[in-house]
Coordinates of N, CA and C and ligand atoms in Angstrom, one line a residue:
M273 N -35.3 -21.5 -5.9 CA -35.7 -20.9 -7.2 C -34.9 -21.4 -8.3
R274 N -35.6 -21.6 -9.5 CA -35.0 -22.0 -10.7 C -35.0 -20.9 -11.7
L275 N -33.9 -20.3 -12.0 CA -33.8 -19.0 -12.7 C -33.0 -19.1 -14.0
V276 N -33.4 -18.3 -15.0 CA -32.5 -18.0 -16.1 C -32.2 -16.5 -16.1
F277 N -30.9 -16.2 -16.4 CA -30.6 -14.7 -16.6 C -30.3 -14.6 -18.1
L278 N -31.1 -13.7 -18.7 CA -31.1 -13.5 -20.1 C -30.7 -12.1 -20.5
G279 N -30.0 -11.9 -21.6 CA -29.7 -10.5 -22.0 C -28.5 -10.5 -23.0
R280 N -28.3 -9.4 -23.6 CA -27.3 -9.3 -24.6 C -25.9 -9.6 -24.0
P281 N -24.9 -9.9 -24.9 CA -23.5 -10.0 -24.3 C -23.2 -8.7 -23.6
G282 N -22.6 -8.8 -22.4 CA -22.3 -7.5 -21.7 C -23.4 -6.9 -20.9
A283 N -24.6 -7.5 -20.9 CA -25.7 -7.0 -20.2 C -25.5 -7.0 -18.7
G284 N -24.5 -7.8 -18.2 CA -24.3 -7.9 -16.8 C -24.9 -9.2 -16.2
K285 N -25.2 -10.1 -17.0 CA -25.8 -11.4 -16.5 C -24.8 -12.1 -15.5
G286 N -23.6 -12.2 -15.9 CA -22.6 -12.9 -15.0 C -22.4 -12.2 -13.7
T287 N -22.2 -10.9 -13.8 CA -22.0 -10.1 -12.6 C -23.2 -10.2 -11.6
Q288 N -24.4 -10.1 -12.1 CA -25.6 -10.2 -11.3 C -25.9 -11.6 -10.9
A289 N -25.6 -12.6 -11.7 CA -25.8 -14.0 -11.3 C -25.0 -14.4 -10.1
L290 N -23.7 -13.9 -10.1 CA -22.9 -14.2 -9.0 C -23.4 -13.7 -7.7
R291 N -23.9 -12.5 -7.8 CA -24.5 -11.8 -6.6 C -25.8 -12.5 -6.1
A292 N -26.6 -12.8 -7.1 CA -27.9 -13.4 -6.7 C -27.7 -14.8 -6.2
A293 N -26.7 -15.5 -6.7 CA -26.4 -16.9 -6.2 C -26.0 -16.8 -4.7
T294 N -25.2 -15.8 -4.4 CA -24.7 -15.7 -3.0 C -25.9 -15.3 -2.1
E295 N -26.7 -14.3 -2.6 CA -27.7 -13.8 -1.7 C -28.8 -14.8 -1.5
F296 N -29.2 -15.6 -2.5 CA -30.3 -16.5 -2.4 C -29.9 -18.0 -2.3
D297 N -28.6 -18.2 -2.1 CA -28.0 -19.5 -2.0 C -28.4 -20.5 -3.1
L298 N -28.0 -20.0 -4.3 CA -28.3 -20.7 -5.5 C -27.0 -21.3 -6.2
V299 N -27.1 -22.3 -6.9 CA -26.0 -22.8 -7.7 C -25.9 -21.9 -9.0
H300 N -24.8 -21.3 -9.3 CA -24.6 -20.5 -10.5 C -24.0 -21.4 -11.6
V301 N -24.8 -21.5 -12.7 CA -24.3 -22.3 -13.8 C -24.1 -21.3 -15.0
S302 N -22.8 -21.0 -15.3 CA -22.5 -20.1 -16.4 C -22.0 -21.0 -17.6
T303 N -22.7 -21.1 -18.7 CA -22.2 -22.0 -19.8 C -20.9 -21.4 -20.3
G304 N -20.8 -20.0 -20.4 CA -19.6 -19.4 -20.9 C -18.4 -19.8 -20.0
E305 N -18.6 -19.7 -18.7 CA -17.5 -20.0 -17.8 C -17.1 -21.5 -17.8
L306 N -18.1 -22.4 -17.9 CA -17.8 -23.8 -18.0 C -17.0 -24.1 -19.3
L307 N -17.4 -23.4 -20.4 CA -16.7 -23.6 -21.7 C -15.2 -23.1 -21.6
R308 N -15.1 -21.9 -21.0 CA -13.7 -21.3 -20.9 C -12.9 -22.2 -20.0
T309 N -13.4 -22.8 -18.9 CA -12.7 -23.6 -18.0 C -12.2 -24.9 -18.8
A310 N -13.1 -25.4 -19.6 CA -12.8 -26.6 -20.4 C -11.7 -26.3 -21.4
M311 N -11.7 -25.0 -21.9 CA -10.7 -24.6 -22.9 C -9.4 -24.5 -22.2
R312 N -9.4 -23.9 -21.0 CA -8.1 -23.7 -20.2 C -7.5 -25.0 -19.8
Q313 N -8.4 -26.0 -19.5 CA -7.9 -27.3 -19.1 C -7.6 -28.2 -20.3
G314 N -7.9 -27.8 -21.5 CA -7.6 -28.5 -22.7 C -8.4 -29.8 -22.8
T315 N -9.6 -29.9 -22.3 CA -10.4 -31.2 -22.3 C -10.9 -31.3 -23.8
K316 N -11.5 -32.5 -24.0 CA -12.1 -32.7 -25.4 C -13.1 -31.6 -25.7
L317 N -14.0 -31.4 -24.7 CA -15.0 -30.3 -24.9 C -14.4 -29.0 -25.2
G318 N -13.3 -28.7 -24.4 CA -12.6 -27.4 -24.6 C -12.1 -27.2 -26.0
K319 N -11.5 -28.3 -26.5 CA -10.9 -28.3 -27.8 C -12.0 -28.1 -28.9
E320 N -13.1 -28.8 -28.7 CA -14.2 -28.7 -29.6 C -14.8 -27.3 -29.6
A321 N -14.9 -26.7 -28.4 CA -15.6 -25.4 -28.3 C -14.7 -24.2 -28.7
K322 N -13.4 -24.3 -28.6 CA -12.5 -23.2 -28.7 C -12.8 -22.2 -29.9
G323 N -12.8 -22.8 -31.1 CA -13.0 -22.0 -32.3 C -14.3 -21.2 -32.2
Y324 N -15.3 -21.8 -31.8 CA -16.6 -21.2 -31.7 C -16.6 -20.0 -30.7
V325 N -16.1 -20.3 -29.5 CA -16.1 -19.3 -28.4 C -15.2 -18.1 -28.8
D326 N -13.9 -18.4 -29.3 CA -13.0 -17.3 -29.6 C -13.6 -16.4 -30.7
E327 N -14.4 -16.9 -31.6 CA -14.9 -16.1 -32.7 C -16.3 -15.5 -32.4
G328 N -16.8 -15.9 -31.2 CA -18.1 -15.3 -30.8 C -19.3 -16.0 -31.4
R329 N -19.1 -17.2 -31.9 CA -20.2 -18.0 -32.5 C -20.7 -18.9 -31.4
L330 N -22.0 -19.4 -31.6 CA -22.6 -20.4 -30.6 C -21.9 -21.7 -30.8
V331 N -21.6 -22.3 -29.6 CA -21.1 -23.7 -29.6 C -22.4 -24.6 -30.0
P332 N -22.1 -25.7 -30.7 CA -23.3 -26.5 -31.1 C -24.2 -27.0 -29.9
D333 N -25.5 -26.9 -30.2 CA -26.5 -27.2 -29.1 C -26.2 -28.5 -28.4
E334 N -25.8 -29.6 -29.2 CA -25.7 -30.9 -28.5 C -24.6 -30.9 -27.4
L335 N -23.5 -30.1 -27.6 CA -22.5 -30.0 -26.6 C -22.9 -29.2 -25.4
V336 N -23.6 -28.1 -25.6 CA -24.0 -27.2 -24.5 C -25.1 -27.8 -23.7
V337 N -26.1 -28.4 -24.4 CA -27.2 -29.0 -23.7 C -26.8 -30.1 -22.8
K338 N -25.8 -30.9 -23.3 CA -25.3 -32.0 -22.4 C -24.6 -31.4 -21.2
L339 N -23.8 -30.3 -21.4 CA -23.1 -29.7 -20.3 C -24.1 -29.2 -19.2
V340 N -25.2 -28.6 -19.7 CA -26.1 -28.0 -18.8 C -26.9 -29.1 -18.0
E341 N -27.3 -30.2 -18.8 CA -28.0 -31.3 -18.1 C -27.1 -31.9 -17.0
E342 N -25.8 -32.0 -17.3 CA -24.9 -32.6 -16.3 C -24.8 -31.6 -15.1
S343 N -24.7 -30.4 -15.4 CA -24.6 -29.4 -14.3 C -25.9 -29.4 -13.4
L344 N -27.0 -29.5 -14.0 CA -28.3 -29.5 -13.3 C -28.5 -30.7 -12.4
R345 N -27.9 -31.8 -13.0 CA -28.0 -33.1 -12.2 C -27.2 -33.0 -10.9
R346 N -26.2 -32.1 -10.9 CA -25.3 -32.0 -9.7 C -25.9 -31.0 -8.7
V347 N -27.0 -30.3 -9.1 CA -27.6 -29.3 -8.1 C -28.2 -30.1 -7.0
P348 N -27.8 -29.8 -5.7 CA -28.3 -30.6 -4.6 C -29.8 -30.4 -4.5
D349 N -30.5 -31.4 -4.0 CA -32.0 -31.3 -3.7 C -32.2 -30.1 -2.9
R350 N -33.4 -29.5 -3.1 CA -33.8 -28.4 -2.3 C -33.0 -27.1 -2.6
K351 N -32.0 -27.2 -3.4 CA -31.3 -26.0 -3.8 C -31.7 -25.5 -5.1
G352 N -31.8 -24.2 -5.3 CA -32.2 -23.7 -6.7 C -30.9 -23.4 -7.5
F353 N -31.1 -22.8 -8.7 CA -30.0 -22.5 -9.6 C -30.3 -21.3 -10.4
V354 N -29.2 -20.7 -10.9 CA -29.4 -19.6 -11.8 C -28.5 -19.9 -13.0
L355 N -29.2 -20.0 -14.2 CA -28.5 -20.3 -15.4 C -28.2 -19.0 -16.1
D356 N -26.9 -18.9 -16.4 CA -26.4 -17.6 -17.0 C -25.7 -17.9 -18.3
G357 N -26.4 -17.5 -19.4 CA -25.9 -17.7 -20.8 C -26.5 -18.9 -21.4
F358 N -27.5 -19.5 -20.8 CA -28.3 -20.6 -21.4 C -29.7 -20.5 -20.9
P359 N -30.7 -20.7 -21.8 CA -30.6 -21.0 -23.2 C -30.3 -19.8 -24.0
R360 N -29.8 -20.1 -25.3 CA -29.4 -19.0 -26.2 C -30.2 -19.1 -27.5
N361 N -31.0 -20.1 -27.7 CA -31.9 -20.2 -28.8 C -33.1 -21.1 -28.5
L362 N -34.0 -21.2 -29.4 CA -35.3 -21.9 -29.1 C -35.0 -23.4 -28.8
A363 N -34.1 -24.0 -29.6 CA -33.9 -25.4 -29.4 C -33.4 -25.6 -27.9
Q364 N -32.5 -24.8 -27.5 CA -32.0 -24.9 -26.1 C -33.0 -24.7 -25.1
A365 N -33.9 -23.7 -25.3 CA -35.0 -23.4 -24.4 C -35.9 -24.6 -24.3
E366 N -36.2 -25.3 -25.4 CA -37.1 -26.5 -25.4 C -36.4 -27.6 -24.7
A367 N -35.1 -27.8 -24.9 CA -34.3 -28.8 -24.2 C -34.3 -28.6 -22.7
L368 N -34.2 -27.4 -22.3 CA -34.3 -27.1 -20.9 C -35.6 -27.4 -20.3
E369 N -36.7 -27.0 -21.0 CA -38.0 -27.3 -20.5 C -38.2 -28.8 -20.3
E370 N -37.7 -29.6 -21.3 CA -37.8 -31.0 -21.2 C -37.0 -31.6 -20.0
A371 N -35.8 -31.1 -19.9 CA -34.9 -31.6 -18.8 C -35.6 -31.4 -17.4
L372 N -36.2 -30.2 -17.3 CA -36.9 -29.9 -16.0 C -38.2 -30.7 -15.9
R373 N -38.9 -30.9 -17.0 CA -40.1 -31.6 -16.9 C -39.9 -33.0 -16.4
V374 N -38.8 -33.6 -16.9 CA -38.5 -35.0 -16.4 C -38.3 -35.1 -14.9
Q375 N -37.8 -33.9 -14.3 CA -37.7 -33.9 -12.9 C -38.9 -33.3 -12.2
G376 N -40.0 -33.1 -12.9 CA -41.2 -32.5 -12.3 C -41.0 -31.1 -11.9
E377 N -40.1 -30.3 -12.6 CA -39.9 -28.9 -12.3 C -40.2 -28.0 -13.5
V378 N -40.3 -26.7 -13.1 CA -40.4 -25.7 -14.2 C -39.5 -24.5 -13.7
L379 N -39.3 -23.6 -14.6 CA -38.5 -22.4 -14.3 C -39.4 -21.5 -13.4
D380 N -38.9 -20.8 -12.4 CA -39.7 -19.9 -11.7 C -39.7 -18.5 -12.3
A381 N -38.5 -18.1 -13.0 CA -38.5 -16.8 -13.7 C -37.3 -16.8 -14.6
V382 N -37.5 -15.9 -15.6 CA -36.4 -15.6 -16.5 C -36.2 -14.1 -16.4
V383 N -35.0 -13.7 -15.8 CA -34.7 -12.3 -15.6 C -34.0 -11.8 -16.8
Y384 N -34.7 -10.8 -17.4 CA -34.1 -10.3 -18.7 C -33.6 -8.9 -18.4
F385 N -32.3 -8.7 -18.7 CA -31.6 -7.5 -18.4 C -31.6 -6.6 -19.7
A386 N -32.4 -5.6 -19.7 CA -32.5 -4.7 -20.9 C -31.5 -3.6 -20.8
V387 N -30.6 -3.6 -21.8 CA -29.5 -2.7 -21.9 C -29.4 -2.1 -23.3
R388 N -28.9 -0.8 -23.3 CA -28.7 -0.2 -24.6 C -27.4 -0.7 -25.3
S389 N -27.3 -0.4 -26.6 CA -26.1 -0.9 -27.4 C -24.9 -0.2 -26.9
D390 N -24.9 1.1 -26.6 CA -23.7 1.8 -26.2 C -23.2 1.3 -24.9
T391 N -24.1 0.8 -24.0 CA -23.7 0.3 -22.7 C -22.9 -1.0 -22.9
V392 N -23.5 -1.9 -23.8 CA -22.8 -3.2 -23.9 C -21.4 -3.0 -24.6
L393 N -21.3 -2.1 -25.6 CA -20.1 -1.9 -26.3 C -19.0 -1.4 -25.3
E394 N -19.4 -0.4 -24.4 CA -18.4 0.1 -23.4 C -18.0 -1.0 -22.5
R395 N -19.0 -1.8 -22.0 CA -18.7 -2.8 -21.0 C -17.8 -3.9 -21.6
L396 N -18.1 -4.3 -22.8 CA -17.3 -5.5 -23.3 C -15.9 -5.0 -23.8
S397 N -15.8 -3.8 -24.3 CA -14.5 -3.5 -24.8 C -13.5 -3.2 -23.6
G398 N -14.1 -2.8 -22.5 CA -13.2 -2.5 -21.3 C -13.1 -3.7 -20.3
R399 N -13.8 -4.8 -20.6 CA -13.7 -5.9 -19.7 C -12.3 -6.5 -19.6
R400 N -11.9 -6.9 -18.5 CA -10.6 -7.7 -18.3 C -11.0 -8.8 -17.3
T401 N -10.4 -10.0 -17.6 CA -10.8 -11.2 -16.9 C -9.5 -11.8 -16.2
C402 N -9.7 -12.4 -15.1 CA -8.6 -13.2 -14.5 C -8.6 -14.6 -15.1
P403 N -7.4 -14.9 -15.7 CA -7.3 -16.2 -16.4 C -7.3 -17.4 -15.4
K404 N -7.2 -17.1 -14.1 CA -7.1 -18.2 -13.1 C -8.5 -18.4 -12.6
C405 N -9.2 -17.4 -12.0 CA -10.4 -17.6 -11.3 C -11.7 -17.2 -12.2
G406 N -11.4 -16.5 -13.3 CA -12.5 -16.1 -14.2 C -13.3 -14.9 -13.7
R407 N -12.8 -14.2 -12.6 CA -13.5 -13.0 -12.2 C -13.3 -11.9 -13.2
N408 N -14.4 -11.1 -13.4 CA -14.4 -10.0 -14.3 C -14.1 -8.6 -13.7
Y409 N -13.4 -7.8 -14.4 CA -13.2 -6.4 -14.0 C -13.5 -5.6 -15.3
H410 N -13.4 -4.2 -15.1 CA -13.5 -3.3 -16.2 C -12.5 -2.2 -16.0
V411 N -11.8 -1.9 -17.1 CA -10.7 -0.9 -16.9 C -11.2 0.4 -16.3
K412 N -12.4 0.9 -16.6 CA -12.9 2.1 -16.1 C -13.9 1.9 -15.0
L413 N -14.9 1.0 -15.3 CA -16.1 0.9 -14.5 C -15.9 0.1 -13.2
M414 N -15.1 -0.9 -13.3 CA -14.8 -1.8 -12.1 C -13.3 -2.2 -12.1
P415 N -12.4 -1.2 -11.9 CA -11.0 -1.6 -12.0 C -10.6 -2.4 -10.8
P416 N -9.6 -3.3 -10.9 CA -9.1 -4.0 -9.7 C -8.3 -3.0 -8.8
A417 N -8.1 -3.5 -7.6 CA -7.4 -2.6 -6.6 C -6.0 -2.3 -7.0
S418 N -5.3 -3.4 -7.5 CA -3.9 -3.1 -7.9 C -3.9 -3.3 -9.5
D419 N -3.2 -2.3 -10.1 CA -3.3 -2.1 -11.5 C -3.1 -3.4 -12.4
G420 N -4.2 -3.8 -13.1 CA -4.0 -4.9 -14.1 C -3.9 -6.3 -13.5
R421 N -4.1 -6.4 -12.1 CA -4.0 -7.7 -11.5 C -5.3 -8.1 -10.7
C422 N -5.6 -9.4 -10.7 CA -6.8 -9.9 -10.0 C -6.7 -9.6 -8.5
D423 N -7.7 -9.1 -7.9 CA -7.7 -8.8 -6.5 C -7.6 -10.1 -5.7
A424 N -8.2 -11.2 -6.2 CA -8.2 -12.5 -5.5 C -6.9 -13.3 -5.7
C425 N -6.4 -13.3 -7.0 CA -5.3 -14.2 -7.3 C -4.0 -13.5 -7.5
G426 N -4.0 -12.2 -7.8 CA -2.8 -11.5 -8.0 C -2.2 -11.7 -9.4
V427 N -3.0 -12.5 -10.2 CA -2.6 -12.9 -11.6 C -2.9 -11.7 -12.5
E428 N -2.0 -11.6 -13.6 CA -2.3 -10.5 -14.6 C -3.6 -10.7 -15.3
L429 N -4.4 -9.7 -15.4 CA -5.7 -9.8 -16.1 C -5.5 -9.8 -17.6
I430 N -6.4 -10.5 -18.3 CA -6.3 -10.6 -19.8 C -7.6 -10.1 -20.4
Q431 N -7.6 -9.8 -21.7 CA -8.8 -9.5 -22.4 C -9.3 -10.8 -23.1
R432 N -10.6 -11.1 -23.0 CA -11.1 -12.3 -23.6 C -11.0 -12.1 -25.2
K433 N -10.6 -13.2 -25.9 CA -10.5 -13.1 -27.3 C -11.8 -12.6 -27.9
D434 N -12.9 -13.1 -27.3 CA -14.2 -12.7 -27.9 C -14.7 -11.3 -27.5
D435 N -13.8 -10.6 -26.8 CA -14.1 -9.2 -26.4 C -13.4 -8.2 -27.4
R436 N -12.8 -8.8 -28.5 CA -12.2 -7.9 -29.5 C -13.3 -7.5 -30.5
P437 N -13.2 -6.3 -31.1 CA -14.3 -5.7 -31.9 C -15.0 -6.6 -32.9
D438 N -14.3 -7.4 -33.7 CA -15.0 -8.3 -34.7 C -15.8 -9.4 -34.0
A439 N -15.3 -9.9 -32.9 CA -16.0 -11.0 -32.2 C -17.2 -10.4 -31.4
I440 N -17.1 -9.1 -30.9 CA -18.2 -8.5 -30.3 C -19.3 -8.3 -31.3
R441 N -19.0 -7.8 -32.5 CA -20.0 -7.6 -33.5 C -20.7 -8.9 -33.8
E442 N -20.0 -10.0 -33.9 CA -20.5 -11.3 -34.3 C -21.5 -11.7 -33.1
R443 N -21.1 -11.6 -31.9 CA -21.9 -12.0 -30.7 C -23.2 -11.2 -30.7
L444 N -23.1 -9.9 -30.9 CA -24.3 -9.1 -30.9 C -25.3 -9.5 -32.0
S445 N -24.7 -9.8 -33.2 CA -25.6 -10.1 -34.3 C -26.2 -11.5 -34.1
I446 N -25.5 -12.4 -33.5 CA -26.1 -13.8 -33.2 C -27.1 -13.6 -32.1
Y447 N -26.9 -12.8 -31.1 CA -27.9 -12.6 -30.1 C -29.2 -12.1 -30.7
D448 N -29.1 -11.1 -31.6 CA -30.3 -10.5 -32.2 C -31.1 -11.6 -32.9
K449 N -30.4 -12.5 -33.7 CA -31.1 -13.5 -34.5 C -31.6 -14.6 -33.7
E450 N -30.7 -15.2 -32.8 CA -31.0 -16.5 -32.2 C -31.6 -16.3 -30.7
T451 N -31.1 -15.4 -30.0 CA -31.4 -15.3 -28.5 C -32.6 -14.4 -28.2
A452 N -32.6 -13.2 -28.9 CA -33.7 -12.3 -28.6 C -35.1 -12.8 -28.7
P453 N -35.3 -13.8 -29.7 CA -36.7 -14.4 -29.7 C -37.1 -15.0 -28.4
L454 N -36.2 -15.4 -27.5 CA -36.5 -16.0 -26.3 C -37.3 -15.0 -25.3
I455 N -37.1 -13.7 -25.6 CA -37.8 -12.8 -24.7 C -39.3 -13.0 -24.9
D456 N -39.8 -13.1 -26.1 CA -41.2 -13.3 -26.3 C -41.6 -14.7 -25.9
F457 N -40.7 -15.7 -26.1 CA -41.0 -17.1 -25.8 C -41.3 -17.2 -24.3
Y458 N -40.5 -16.5 -23.4 CA -40.7 -16.6 -22.0 C -41.8 -15.6 -21.5
R459 N -42.0 -14.5 -22.3 CA -43.1 -13.6 -21.9 C -44.4 -14.3 -22.1
A460 N -44.5 -15.1 -23.2 CA -45.8 -15.8 -23.4 C -46.0 -16.9 -22.4
R461 N -45.0 -17.4 -21.7 CA -45.2 -18.3 -20.6 C -45.4 -17.7 -19.3
G462 N -45.4 -16.3 -19.3 CA -45.6 -15.6 -18.0 C -44.4 -15.7 -17.1
A463 N -43.2 -16.0 -17.6 CA -42.1 -16.2 -16.8 C -41.1 -15.0 -16.8
L464 N -41.3 -14.0 -17.7 CA -40.3 -13.0 -17.9 C -40.4 -11.9 -16.8
V465 N -39.2 -11.5 -16.2 CA -39.1 -10.4 -15.3 C -38.1 -9.5 -15.9
E466 N -38.5 -8.3 -16.3 CA -37.6 -7.4 -17.0 C -37.0 -6.4 -16.0
V467 N -35.6 -6.3 -16.1 CA -34.9 -5.5 -15.2 C -34.0 -4.5 -16.1
P468 N -34.2 -3.2 -15.9 CA -33.4 -2.2 -16.6 C -31.9 -2.4 -16.1
G469 N -31.0 -2.6 -17.1 CA -29.6 -3.0 -16.7 C -28.6 -2.0 -17.0
D470 N -28.9 -0.7 -17.4 CA -27.9 0.3 -17.8 C -27.2 0.9 -16.6
D471 N -27.8 0.9 -15.5 CA -27.2 1.6 -14.3 C -26.1 0.9 -13.7
D472 N -25.5 1.5 -12.7 CA -24.3 0.9 -12.0 C -24.7 -0.5 -11.4
E473 N -23.7 -1.2 -11.1 CA -23.9 -2.6 -10.6 C -24.8 -2.6 -9.3
E474 N -24.6 -1.7 -8.4 CA -25.4 -1.8 -7.1 C -26.9 -1.5 -7.4
S475 N -27.2 -0.5 -8.3 CA -28.6 -0.2 -8.6 C -29.2 -1.4 -9.3
V476 N -28.5 -2.0 -10.2 CA -29.1 -3.2 -10.9 C -29.3 -4.3 -9.9
A477 N -28.3 -4.5 -9.0 CA -28.4 -5.6 -8.1 C -29.6 -5.4 -7.1
R478 N -29.9 -4.1 -6.7 CA -31.1 -3.9 -5.9 C -32.4 -4.3 -6.5
R479 N -32.4 -4.0 -7.9 CA -33.7 -4.3 -8.6 C -33.8 -5.8 -8.7
V480 N -32.7 -6.5 -8.9 CA -32.8 -8.0 -9.0 C -33.2 -8.6 -7.7
S481 N -32.6 -8.0 -6.6 CA -32.9 -8.6 -5.3 C -34.3 -8.4 -4.9
T482 N -34.9 -7.2 -5.2 CA -36.3 -7.0 -4.9 C -37.2 -8.0 -5.7
A483 N -36.9 -8.2 -7.0 CA -37.7 -9.1 -7.8 C -37.6 -10.5 -7.3
L484 N -36.4 -10.9 -6.9 CA -36.2 -12.3 -6.5 C -36.7 -12.6 -5.1
A485 N -36.7 -11.6 -4.3 CA -37.2 -11.8 -2.9 C -38.7 -12.1 -3.0
T486 N -39.4 -11.5 -3.8 CA -40.9 -11.7 -4.0 C -41.1 -13.2 -4.5
L487 N -40.3 -13.6 -5.5 CA -40.4 -14.9 -6.0 C -40.0 -16.0 -5.0
S488 N -38.9 -15.7 -4.3 CA -38.4 -16.7 -3.3 C -39.5 -16.9 -2.2
D489 N -40.2 -15.9 -1.8 CA -41.3 -16.1 -0.8 C -42.3 -17.0 -1.3
R490 N -42.6 -16.8 -2.7 CA -43.7 -17.6 -3.3 C -43.3 -19.1 -3.5
S491 N -42.0 -19.2 -3.9 CA -41.6 -20.6 -4.3 C -41.2 -21.4 -3.0
G492 N -40.8 -20.7 -1.9 CA -40.5 -21.3 -0.7 C -39.3 -22.2 -0.7
R493 N -38.4 -22.1 -1.7 CA -37.1 -22.8 -1.7 C -36.0 -21.9 -2.2
G494 N -34.7 -22.2 -1.8 CA -33.6 -21.4 -2.1 C -33.4 -20.8 -3.4
Ligands
AP5_280 P1 -20.7 -15.9 -22.2 O1 -19.6 -15.9 -21.3 O2 -22.1 -16.3 -21.7 O3 -20.8 -14.5 -22.9 P2 -22.0 -13.5 -23.1 O4 -23.4 -14.0 -23.1 O5 -21.6 -12.8 -24.4 O6 -22.0 -12.7 -21.9 P3 -20.8 -11.9 -21.3 O7 -20.0 -12.8 -20.4 O8 -20.1 -11.2 -22.4 O9 -21.6 -10.7 -20.6 P4 -22.5 -10.7 -19.3 O10 -23.9 -10.3 -19.6 O11 -22.3 -11.9 -18.4 O12 -21.8 -9.4 -18.6 P5 -20.8 -9.3 -17.4 O13 -21.5 -9.5 -16.1 O14 -19.6 -10.2 -17.7 O15 -20.4 -16.9 -23.5 C1 -19.2 -16.8 -24.2 C2 -19.3 -17.7 -25.4 O16 -19.5 -19.1 -25.0 C3 -20.4 -17.4 -26.4 O17 -20.1 -16.4 -27.3 C4 -20.5 -18.8 -27.1 O18 -19.4 -19.0 -28.0 C5 -20.3 -19.7 -25.9 N1 -21.6 -20.1 -25.2 C6 -21.9 -19.8 -24.0 N2 -23.2 -20.2 -23.7 C7 -23.6 -20.8 -24.8 C8 -24.8 -21.5 -25.2 N3 -25.8 -21.6 -24.3 N4 -24.9 -22.0 -26.4 C9 -23.9 -21.9 -27.3 N5 -22.7 -21.3 -27.0 C10 -22.6 -20.8 -25.8 O19 -20.4 -7.8 -17.6 C11 -19.6 -7.3 -18.7 C12 -18.6 -6.2 -18.2 O20 -19.4 -5.1 -17.7 C13 -17.7 -6.6 -17.1 O21 -16.5 -6.0 -17.3 C14 -18.4 -6.1 -15.8 O22 -17.4 -5.8 -14.8 C15 -19.1 -4.9 -16.3 N6 -20.4 -4.6 -15.7 C16 -21.4 -5.5 -15.4 N7 -22.4 -4.9 -14.9 C17 -22.1 -3.6 -14.8 C18 -22.8 -2.4 -14.4 N8 -24.1 -2.5 -13.9 N9 -22.2 -1.2 -14.5 C19 -21.0 -1.1 -15.0 N10 -20.2 -2.2 -15.4 C20 -20.8 -3.4 -15.3

């Protein structure tokens, strides 16, 4: 399966993409995570992206499109992928269509997580992240087993710079202007699968799983 997970910041795309990738044996490509890794490693891309990411603005298309094209080229034959956080505007959606067209492929579905504003504000303001492995927690909704430390690495959790109030506002406003039009773009192509995303992680995961199981049977590949 070739999938895009779409939704507002904090909609749960990353959380659900990780689960879907495990369940359906897909490669998970998160542009946010790739950019944060590049920033942690201090690469050229990381240095170029840092100001944009920290302030909640979109990284320029040419950098992100190249990053995604490289990631898709590394997806093994016969294996599918789930794109999380890409595309984020019309130009990126068209670049993705073209990259797939060249390989004789199309997207199987775009899963759109519909969430209320109060849900995303609560999730983003309480999110804590492991600076080593990138795993997400939430101070109230998904706390780690040991206070303030990553279950997997034992490292102290941090708050992402773009999870501070001014950056959250900026990200939500950019989403409304640039990313939300993709809902109609993919609906018009018959690719949109809408999943209500306000409930707890398990309930949302069950909905995703049911929708993807049907698609997986049809597409006949991972
Ligand atoms: P990115 O990392 O993609 O940020 P985002 O889209 O704002 O998404 P989030 O990671 O904030 O939210 P999510 O929907 O993945 O939710 P999550 O599962 O983590 O991008 C960051 C930045 O990189 C961008 O602002 C931009 O600068 C740059 N960038 C990335 N892609 C780009 C692109 N294509 N073009 C240009 N620039 C780009 O969940 C959030 C919290 O809620 C967590 O704490 C989680 O534990 C909790 N949670 C999740 N689901 C549930 C649930 N069902 N119930 C309770 N809690 C839940």
